[in-house]
PDB file of N, CA and C in Angstrom:
ATOM      1  N   MET A 245     -12.854 -73.460  44.611  1.00  0.00           N
ATOM      2  CA  MET A 245     -13.697 -72.362  45.039  1.00  0.00           C
ATOM      3  C   MET A 245     -12.661 -71.214  45.417  1.00  0.00           C
ATOM      4  N   SER A 246     -13.143 -70.021  44.915  1.00  0.00           N
ATOM      5  CA  SER A 246     -12.422 -68.842  45.062  1.00  0.00           C
ATOM      6  C   SER A 246     -12.538 -68.275  46.521  1.00  0.00           C
ATOM      7  N   ILE A 247     -11.601 -67.595  46.978  1.00  0.00           N
ATOM      8  CA  ILE A 247     -11.787 -66.957  48.294  1.00  0.00           C
ATOM      9  C   ILE A 247     -12.856 -65.995  48.351  1.00  0.00           C
ATOM     10  N   ARG A 248     -13.110 -65.305  47.230  1.00  0.00           N
ATOM     11  CA  ARG A 248     -14.296 -64.374  47.276  1.00  0.00           C
ATOM     12  C   ARG A 248     -15.517 -65.199  47.377  1.00  0.00           C
ATOM     13  N   GLU A 249     -15.673 -66.386  46.712  1.00  0.00           N
ATOM     14  CA  GLU A 249     -16.860 -67.183  46.931  1.00  0.00           C
ATOM     15  C   GLU A 249     -17.052 -67.670  48.330  1.00  0.00           C
ATOM     16  N   GLU A 250     -15.948 -68.129  48.911  1.00  0.00           N
ATOM     17  CA  GLU A 250     -15.967 -68.566  50.320  1.00  0.00           C
ATOM     18  C   GLU A 250     -16.451 -67.407  51.221  1.00  0.00           C
ATOM     19  N   LEU A 251     -15.863 -66.268  50.927  1.00  0.00           N
ATOM     20  CA  LEU A 251     -16.318 -65.144  51.870  1.00  0.00           C
ATOM     21  C   LEU A 251     -17.848 -64.779  51.597  1.00  0.00           C
ATOM     22  N   ALA A 252     -18.362 -64.889  50.423  1.00  0.00           N
ATOM     23  CA  ALA A 252     -19.701 -64.669  50.095  1.00  0.00           C
ATOM     24  C   ALA A 252     -20.588 -65.673  50.976  1.00  0.00           C
ATOM     25  N   ASN A 253     -20.087 -66.856  51.078  1.00  0.00           N
ATOM     26  CA  ASN A 253     -20.811 -67.775  51.830  1.00  0.00           C
ATOM     27  C   ASN A 253     -20.751 -67.733  53.319  1.00  0.00           C
ATOM     28  N   THR A 254     -19.736 -67.070  53.791  1.00  0.00           N
ATOM     29  CA  THR A 254     -19.442 -67.129  55.203  1.00  0.00           C
ATOM     30  C   THR A 254     -19.651 -65.638  55.993  1.00  0.00           C
ATOM     31  N   THR A 255     -19.833 -64.642  55.180  1.00  0.00           N
ATOM     32  CA  THR A 255     -19.888 -63.344  55.721  1.00  0.00           C
ATOM     33  C   THR A 255     -21.385 -62.746  55.728  1.00  0.00           C
ATOM     34  N   VAL A 256     -22.362 -63.642  55.608  1.00  0.00           N
ATOM     35  CA  VAL A 256     -23.749 -63.156  55.674  1.00  0.00           C
ATOM     36  C   VAL A 256     -24.013 -62.383  56.907  1.00  0.00           C
ATOM     37  N   ALA A 257     -23.378 -62.788  58.034  1.00  0.00           N
ATOM     38  CA  ALA A 257     -23.771 -62.109  59.256  1.00  0.00           C
ATOM     39  C   ALA A 257     -22.829 -60.966  59.565  1.00  0.00           C
ATOM     40  N   PHE A 258     -21.894 -60.632  58.647  1.00  0.00           N
ATOM     41  CA  PHE A 258     -21.003 -59.518  58.870  1.00  0.00           C
ATOM     42  C   PHE A 258     -21.633 -58.131  59.089  1.00  0.00           C
ATOM     43  N   THR A 259     -21.170 -57.343  59.916  1.00  0.00           N
ATOM     44  CA  THR A 259     -21.746 -56.011  59.969  1.00  0.00           C
ATOM     45  C   THR A 259     -21.128 -55.183  58.846  1.00  0.00           C
ATOM     46  N   SER A 260     -21.555 -53.981  58.494  1.00  0.00           N
ATOM     47  CA  SER A 260     -20.987 -53.070  57.494  1.00  0.00           C
ATOM     48  C   SER A 260     -19.532 -52.860  57.835  1.00  0.00           C
ATOM     49  N   ALA A 261     -19.193 -52.662  59.107  1.00  0.00           N
ATOM     50  CA  ALA A 261     -17.759 -52.430  59.371  1.00  0.00           C
ATOM     51  C   ALA A 261     -16.824 -53.529  59.016  1.00  0.00           C
ATOM     52  N   GLU A 262     -17.366 -54.742  59.430  1.00  0.00           N
ATOM     53  CA  GLU A 262     -16.460 -55.894  59.190  1.00  0.00           C
ATOM     54  C   GLU A 262     -16.360 -56.153  57.648  1.00  0.00           C
ATOM     55  N   GLU A 263     -17.495 -55.851  56.927  1.00  0.00           N
ATOM     56  CA  GLU A 263     -17.479 -55.982  55.443  1.00  0.00           C
ATOM     57  C   GLU A 263     -16.481 -55.099  54.918  1.00  0.00           C
ATOM     58  N   LYS A 264     -16.427 -53.773  55.307  1.00  0.00           N
ATOM     59  CA  LYS A 264     -15.524 -52.808  54.838  1.00  0.00           C
ATOM     60  C   LYS A 264     -13.954 -53.328  55.041  1.00  0.00           C
ATOM     61  N   ILE A 265     -13.690 -53.928  56.229  1.00  0.00           N
ATOM     62  CA  ILE A 265     -12.333 -54.418  56.498  1.00  0.00           C
ATOM     63  C   ILE A 265     -11.924 -55.551  55.520  1.00  0.00           C
ATOM     64  N   VAL A 266     -12.999 -56.492  55.332  1.00  0.00           N
ATOM     65  CA  VAL A 266     -12.711 -57.567  54.394  1.00  0.00           C
ATOM     66  C   VAL A 266     -12.299 -57.085  53.031  1.00  0.00           C
ATOM     67  N   GLN A 267     -13.190 -55.924  52.561  1.00  0.00           N
ATOM     68  CA  GLN A 267     -12.994 -55.474  51.258  1.00  0.00           C
ATOM     69  C   GLN A 267     -11.602 -54.828  51.153  1.00  0.00           C
ATOM     70  N   VAL A 268     -11.162 -54.077  52.215  1.00  0.00           N
ATOM     71  CA  VAL A 268      -9.845 -53.460  52.222  1.00  0.00           C
ATOM     72  C   VAL A 268      -8.783 -54.546  52.244  1.00  0.00           C
ATOM     73  N   LEU A 269      -8.968 -55.536  52.899  1.00  0.00           N
ATOM     74  CA  LEU A 269      -7.940 -56.658  52.909  1.00  0.00           C
ATOM     75  C   LEU A 269      -7.769 -57.279  51.697  1.00  0.00           C
ATOM     76  N   LEU A 270      -8.910 -57.549  51.020  1.00  0.00           N
ATOM     77  CA  LEU A 270      -8.999 -58.226  49.625  1.00  0.00           C
ATOM     78  C   LEU A 270      -8.252 -57.225  48.712  1.00  0.00           C
ATOM     79  N   ALA A 271      -8.470 -55.933  48.878  1.00  0.00           N
ATOM     80  CA  ALA A 271      -7.895 -55.031  47.922  1.00  0.00           C
ATOM     81  C   ALA A 271      -6.352 -54.980  48.134  1.00  0.00           C
ATOM     82  N   ASP A 272      -5.817 -55.335  49.257  1.00  0.00           N
ATOM     83  CA  ASP A 272      -4.477 -55.287  49.465  1.00  0.00           C
ATOM     84  C   ASP A 272      -3.633 -56.415  48.901  1.00  0.00           C
ATOM     85  N   TYR A 273      -4.476 -57.511  48.443  1.00  0.00           N
ATOM     86  CA  TYR A 273      -3.745 -58.668  47.894  1.00  0.00           C
ATOM     87  C   TYR A 273      -3.921 -58.702  46.427  1.00  0.00           C
ATOM     88  N   PRO A 274      -2.910 -59.156  45.755  1.00  0.00           N
ATOM     89  CA  PRO A 274      -3.000 -59.364  44.197  1.00  0.00           C
ATOM     90  C   PRO A 274      -4.018 -60.411  43.874  1.00  0.00           C
ATOM     91  N   MET A 275      -5.187 -60.077  43.187  1.00  0.00           N
ATOM     92  CA  MET A 275      -6.226 -60.971  43.025  1.00  0.00           C
ATOM     93  C   MET A 275      -5.793 -62.240  42.211  1.00  0.00           C
ATOM     94  N   SER A 276      -4.692 -62.086  41.511  1.00  0.00           N
ATOM     95  CA  SER A 276      -4.239 -63.181  40.729  1.00  0.00           C
ATOM     96  C   SER A 276      -3.486 -64.285  41.672  1.00  0.00           C
ATOM     97  N   GLY A 277      -3.160 -63.869  42.879  1.00  0.00           N
ATOM     98  CA  GLY A 277      -2.603 -64.739  43.891  1.00  0.00           C
ATOM     99  C   GLY A 277      -3.682 -65.620  44.742  1.00  0.00           C
ATOM    100  N   LEU A 278      -5.052 -65.310  44.514  1.00  0.00           N
ATOM    101  CA  LEU A 278      -5.959 -65.950  45.331  1.00  0.00           C
ATOM    102  C   LEU A 278      -6.692 -66.948  44.610  1.00  0.00           C
ATOM    103  N   GLY A 279      -7.186 -67.946  45.305  1.00  0.00           N
ATOM    104  CA  GLY A 279      -8.017 -68.992  44.739  1.00  0.00           C
ATOM    105  C   GLY A 279      -7.074 -70.052  43.928  1.00  0.00           C
TER     106      GLY A 279
END
């Protein structure tokens, strides 16, 4: 399972602010290095 899929399953209760932080953190990592 990819990290994106895990996040999709666990961030349902995230606020928009937390979601923004997650998106920024994901953008900072090379996607090829995840999952």
